[in-house]
mmCIF file of N, CA and C in Angstrom:
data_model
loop_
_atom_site.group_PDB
_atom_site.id
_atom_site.type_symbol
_atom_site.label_atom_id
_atom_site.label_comp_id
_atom_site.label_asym_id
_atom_site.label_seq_id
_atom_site.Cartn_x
_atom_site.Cartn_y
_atom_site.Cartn_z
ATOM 1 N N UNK A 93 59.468 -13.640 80.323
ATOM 2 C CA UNK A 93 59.385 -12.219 80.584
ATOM 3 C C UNK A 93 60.337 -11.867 81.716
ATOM 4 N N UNK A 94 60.885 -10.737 81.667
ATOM 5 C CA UNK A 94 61.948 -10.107 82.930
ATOM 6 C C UNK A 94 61.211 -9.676 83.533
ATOM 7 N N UNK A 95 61.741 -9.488 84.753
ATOM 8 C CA UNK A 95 61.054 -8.684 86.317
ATOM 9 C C UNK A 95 61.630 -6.988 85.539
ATOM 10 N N UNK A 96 60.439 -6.174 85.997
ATOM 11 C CA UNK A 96 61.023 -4.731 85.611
ATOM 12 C C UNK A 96 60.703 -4.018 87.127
ATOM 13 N N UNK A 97 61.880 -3.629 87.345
ATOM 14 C CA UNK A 97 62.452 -2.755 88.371
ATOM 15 C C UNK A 97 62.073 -1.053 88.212
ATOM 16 N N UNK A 98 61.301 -0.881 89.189
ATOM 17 C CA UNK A 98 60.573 0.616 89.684
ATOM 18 C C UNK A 98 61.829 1.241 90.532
ATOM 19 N N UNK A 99 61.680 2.252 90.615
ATOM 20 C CA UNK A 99 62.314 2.989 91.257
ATOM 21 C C UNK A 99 61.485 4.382 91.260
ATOM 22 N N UNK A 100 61.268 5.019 93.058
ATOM 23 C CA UNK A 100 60.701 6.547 93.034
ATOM 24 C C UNK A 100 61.400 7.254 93.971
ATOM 25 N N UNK A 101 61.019 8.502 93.344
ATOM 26 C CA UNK A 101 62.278 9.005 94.396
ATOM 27 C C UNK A 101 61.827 10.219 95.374
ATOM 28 N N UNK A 102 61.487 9.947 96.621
ATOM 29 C CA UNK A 102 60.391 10.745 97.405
ATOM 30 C C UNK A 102 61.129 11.586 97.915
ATOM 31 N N UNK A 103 62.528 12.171 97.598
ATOM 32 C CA UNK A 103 62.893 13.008 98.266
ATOM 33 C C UNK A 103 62.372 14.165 97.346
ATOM 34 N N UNK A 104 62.375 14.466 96.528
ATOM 35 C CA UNK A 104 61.772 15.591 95.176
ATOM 36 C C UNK A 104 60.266 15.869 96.254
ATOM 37 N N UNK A 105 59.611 15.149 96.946
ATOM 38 C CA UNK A 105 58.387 15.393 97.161
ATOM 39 C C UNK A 105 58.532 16.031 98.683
ATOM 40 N N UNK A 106 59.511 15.029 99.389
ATOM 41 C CA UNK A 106 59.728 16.028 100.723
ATOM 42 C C UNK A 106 60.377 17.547 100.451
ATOM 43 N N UNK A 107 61.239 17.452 99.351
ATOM 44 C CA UNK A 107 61.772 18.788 99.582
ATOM 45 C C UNK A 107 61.019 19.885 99.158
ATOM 46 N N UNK A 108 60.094 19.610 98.714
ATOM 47 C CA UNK A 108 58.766 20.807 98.486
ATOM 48 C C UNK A 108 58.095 21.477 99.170
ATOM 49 N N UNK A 109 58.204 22.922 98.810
ATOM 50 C CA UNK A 109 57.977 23.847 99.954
ATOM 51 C C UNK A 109 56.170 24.399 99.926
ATOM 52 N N UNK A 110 56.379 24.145 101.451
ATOM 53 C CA UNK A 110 55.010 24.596 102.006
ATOM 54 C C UNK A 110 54.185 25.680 101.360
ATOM 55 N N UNK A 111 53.037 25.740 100.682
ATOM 56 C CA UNK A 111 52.503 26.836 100.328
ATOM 57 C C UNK A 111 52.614 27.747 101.159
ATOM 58 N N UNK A 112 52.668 28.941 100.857
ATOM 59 C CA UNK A 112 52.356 30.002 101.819
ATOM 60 C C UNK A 112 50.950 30.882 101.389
ATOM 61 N N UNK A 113 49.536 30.641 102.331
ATOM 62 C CA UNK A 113 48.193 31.536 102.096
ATOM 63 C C UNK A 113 48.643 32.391 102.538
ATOM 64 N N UNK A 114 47.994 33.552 101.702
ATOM 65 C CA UNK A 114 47.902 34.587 102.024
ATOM 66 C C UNK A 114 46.267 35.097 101.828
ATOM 67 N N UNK A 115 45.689 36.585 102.272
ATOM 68 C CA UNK A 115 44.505 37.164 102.401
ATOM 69 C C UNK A 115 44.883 37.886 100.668
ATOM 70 N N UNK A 116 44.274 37.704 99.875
ATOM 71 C CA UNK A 116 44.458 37.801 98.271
ATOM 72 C C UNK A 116 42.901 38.716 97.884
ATOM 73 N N UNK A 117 42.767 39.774 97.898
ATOM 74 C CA UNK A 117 41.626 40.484 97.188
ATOM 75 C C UNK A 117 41.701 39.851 95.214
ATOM 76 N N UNK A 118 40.089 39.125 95.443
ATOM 77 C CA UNK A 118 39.485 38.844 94.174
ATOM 78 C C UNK A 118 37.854 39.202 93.979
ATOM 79 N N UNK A 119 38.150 38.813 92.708
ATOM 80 C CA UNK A 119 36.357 39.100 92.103
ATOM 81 C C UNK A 119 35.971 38.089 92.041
ATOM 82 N N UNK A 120 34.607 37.869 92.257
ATOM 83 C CA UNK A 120 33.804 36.555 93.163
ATOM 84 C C UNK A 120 32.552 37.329 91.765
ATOM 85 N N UNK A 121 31.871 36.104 91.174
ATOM 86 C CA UNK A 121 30.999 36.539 90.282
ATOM 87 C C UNK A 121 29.448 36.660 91.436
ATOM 88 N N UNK A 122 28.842 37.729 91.065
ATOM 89 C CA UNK A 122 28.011 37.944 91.392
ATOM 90 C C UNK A 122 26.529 37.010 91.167
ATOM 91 N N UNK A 123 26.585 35.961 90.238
ATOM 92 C CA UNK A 123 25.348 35.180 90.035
ATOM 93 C C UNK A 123 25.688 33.906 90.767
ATOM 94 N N UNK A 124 24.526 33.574 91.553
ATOM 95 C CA UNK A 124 24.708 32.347 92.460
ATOM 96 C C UNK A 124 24.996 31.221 91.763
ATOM 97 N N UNK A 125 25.003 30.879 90.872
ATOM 98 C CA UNK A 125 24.185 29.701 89.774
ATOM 99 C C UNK A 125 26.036 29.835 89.572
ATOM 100 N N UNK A 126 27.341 30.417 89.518
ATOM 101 C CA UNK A 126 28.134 30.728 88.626
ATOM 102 C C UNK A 126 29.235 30.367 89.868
ATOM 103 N N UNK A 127 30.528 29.728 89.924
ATOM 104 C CA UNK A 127 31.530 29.776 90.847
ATOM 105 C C UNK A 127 32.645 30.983 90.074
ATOM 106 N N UNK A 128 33.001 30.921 88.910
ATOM 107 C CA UNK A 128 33.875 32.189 88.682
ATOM 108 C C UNK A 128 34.627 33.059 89.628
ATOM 109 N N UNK A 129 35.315 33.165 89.906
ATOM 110 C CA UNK A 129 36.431 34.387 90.337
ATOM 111 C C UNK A 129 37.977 34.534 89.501
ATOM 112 N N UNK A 130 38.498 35.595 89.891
ATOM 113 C CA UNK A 130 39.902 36.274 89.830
ATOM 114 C C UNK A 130 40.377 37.128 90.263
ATOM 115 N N UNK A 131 41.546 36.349 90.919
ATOM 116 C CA UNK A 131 42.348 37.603 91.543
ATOM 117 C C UNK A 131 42.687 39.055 91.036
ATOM 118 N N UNK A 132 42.621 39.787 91.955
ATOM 119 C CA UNK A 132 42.755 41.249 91.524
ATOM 120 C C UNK A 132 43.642 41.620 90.635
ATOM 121 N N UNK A 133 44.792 40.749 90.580
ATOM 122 C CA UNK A 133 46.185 41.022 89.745
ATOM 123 C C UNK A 133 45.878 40.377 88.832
ATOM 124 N N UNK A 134 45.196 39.634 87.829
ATOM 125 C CA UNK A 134 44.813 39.377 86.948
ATOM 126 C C UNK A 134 43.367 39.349 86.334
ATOM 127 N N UNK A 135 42.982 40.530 87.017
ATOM 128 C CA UNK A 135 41.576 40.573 86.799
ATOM 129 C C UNK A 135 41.527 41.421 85.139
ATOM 130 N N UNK A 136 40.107 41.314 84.460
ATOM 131 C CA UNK A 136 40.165 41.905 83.397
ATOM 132 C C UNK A 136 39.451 43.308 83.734
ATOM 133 N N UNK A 137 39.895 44.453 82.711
ATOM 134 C CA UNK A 137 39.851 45.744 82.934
ATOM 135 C C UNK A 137 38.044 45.996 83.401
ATOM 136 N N UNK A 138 37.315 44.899 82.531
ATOM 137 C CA UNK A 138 35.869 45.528 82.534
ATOM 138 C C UNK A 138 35.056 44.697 83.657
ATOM 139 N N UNK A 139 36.145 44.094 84.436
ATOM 140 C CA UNK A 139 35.574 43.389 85.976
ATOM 141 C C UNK A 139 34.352 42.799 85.597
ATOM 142 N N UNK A 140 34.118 41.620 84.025
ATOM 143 C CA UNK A 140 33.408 40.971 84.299
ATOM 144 C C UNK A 140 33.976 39.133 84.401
ATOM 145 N N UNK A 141 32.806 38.416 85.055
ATOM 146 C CA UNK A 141 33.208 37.104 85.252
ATOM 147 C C UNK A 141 34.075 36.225 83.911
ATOM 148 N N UNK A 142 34.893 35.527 84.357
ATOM 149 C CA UNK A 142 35.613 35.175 83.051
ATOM 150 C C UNK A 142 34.865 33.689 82.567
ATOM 151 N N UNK A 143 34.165 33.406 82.974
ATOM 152 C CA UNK A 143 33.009 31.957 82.913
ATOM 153 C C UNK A 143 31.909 32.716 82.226
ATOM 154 N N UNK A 144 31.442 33.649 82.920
ATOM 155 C CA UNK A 144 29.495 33.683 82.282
ATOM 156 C C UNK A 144 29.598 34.993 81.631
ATOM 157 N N UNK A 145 30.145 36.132 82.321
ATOM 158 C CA UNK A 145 30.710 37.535 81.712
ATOM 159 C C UNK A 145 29.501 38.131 82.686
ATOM 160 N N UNK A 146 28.928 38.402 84.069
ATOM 161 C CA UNK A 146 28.172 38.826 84.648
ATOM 162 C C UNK A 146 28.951 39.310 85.479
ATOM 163 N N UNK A 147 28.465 40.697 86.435
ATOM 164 C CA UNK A 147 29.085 40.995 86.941
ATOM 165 C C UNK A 147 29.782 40.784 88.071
ATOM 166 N N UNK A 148 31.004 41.080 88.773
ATOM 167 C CA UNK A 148 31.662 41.046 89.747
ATOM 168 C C UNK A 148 31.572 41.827 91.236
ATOM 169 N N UNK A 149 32.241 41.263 92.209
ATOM 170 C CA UNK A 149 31.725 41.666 93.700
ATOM 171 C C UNK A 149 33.447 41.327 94.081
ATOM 172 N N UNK A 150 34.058 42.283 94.536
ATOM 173 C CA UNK A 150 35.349 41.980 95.282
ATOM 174 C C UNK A 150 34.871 41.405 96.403
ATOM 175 N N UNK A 151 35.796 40.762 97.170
ATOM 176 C CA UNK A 151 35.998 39.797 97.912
ATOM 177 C C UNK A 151 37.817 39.229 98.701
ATOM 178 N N UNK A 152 37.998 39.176 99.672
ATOM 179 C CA UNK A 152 39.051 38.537 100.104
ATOM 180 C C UNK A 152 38.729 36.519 100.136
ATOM 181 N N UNK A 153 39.930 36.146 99.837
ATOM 182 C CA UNK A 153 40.285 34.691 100.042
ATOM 183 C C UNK A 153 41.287 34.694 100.687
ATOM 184 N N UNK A 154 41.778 33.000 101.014
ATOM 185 C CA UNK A 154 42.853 32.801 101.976
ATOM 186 C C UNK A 154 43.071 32.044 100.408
ATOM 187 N N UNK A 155 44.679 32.348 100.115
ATOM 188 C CA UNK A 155 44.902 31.179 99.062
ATOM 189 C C UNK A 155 46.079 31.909 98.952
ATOM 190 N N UNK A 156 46.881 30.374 98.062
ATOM 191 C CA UNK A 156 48.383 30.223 97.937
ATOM 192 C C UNK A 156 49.102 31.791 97.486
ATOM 193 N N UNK A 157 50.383 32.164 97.946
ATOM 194 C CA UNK A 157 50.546 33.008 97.375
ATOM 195 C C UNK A 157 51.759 32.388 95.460
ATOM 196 N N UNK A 158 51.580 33.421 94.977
ATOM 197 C CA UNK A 158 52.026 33.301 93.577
ATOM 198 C C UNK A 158 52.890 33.647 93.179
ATOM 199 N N UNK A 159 54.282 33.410 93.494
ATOM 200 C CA UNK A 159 55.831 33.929 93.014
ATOM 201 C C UNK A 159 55.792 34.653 91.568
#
């Protein structure tokens, strides 16, 4: 059998840019039992949970922003 030669290349991983959080208004499902949310910019028209379909409670998060 031959020796097989790896090679990785960690610069692809350093050159990756820092998330940037931002304060992001979303809908947070209103039933405890349920984690569900979505951001406001992709929320659906009838603001219900996209997991259980119960209703929604806006809310701010800290989270990545989305190019």
């Amino acid at each position: 059998m031959g020796a097989v030669t790896l090679f990785f290349n960690r610069k692809a991983q350093e050159e990756k840019p820092e998330d940037v959080l931002m304060d992001i208004e979303v809908y947070s499902c209103a039933d405890n039992d349920c984690i569900g949310w979505m951001r406001k910019d992709f929320a659906s028209s009838d603001l219900k949970c996209p997991l259980c379909g119960h209703d929604t409670t806006m809310e701010v998060r800290e989270l990545p922003k989305i190019n």
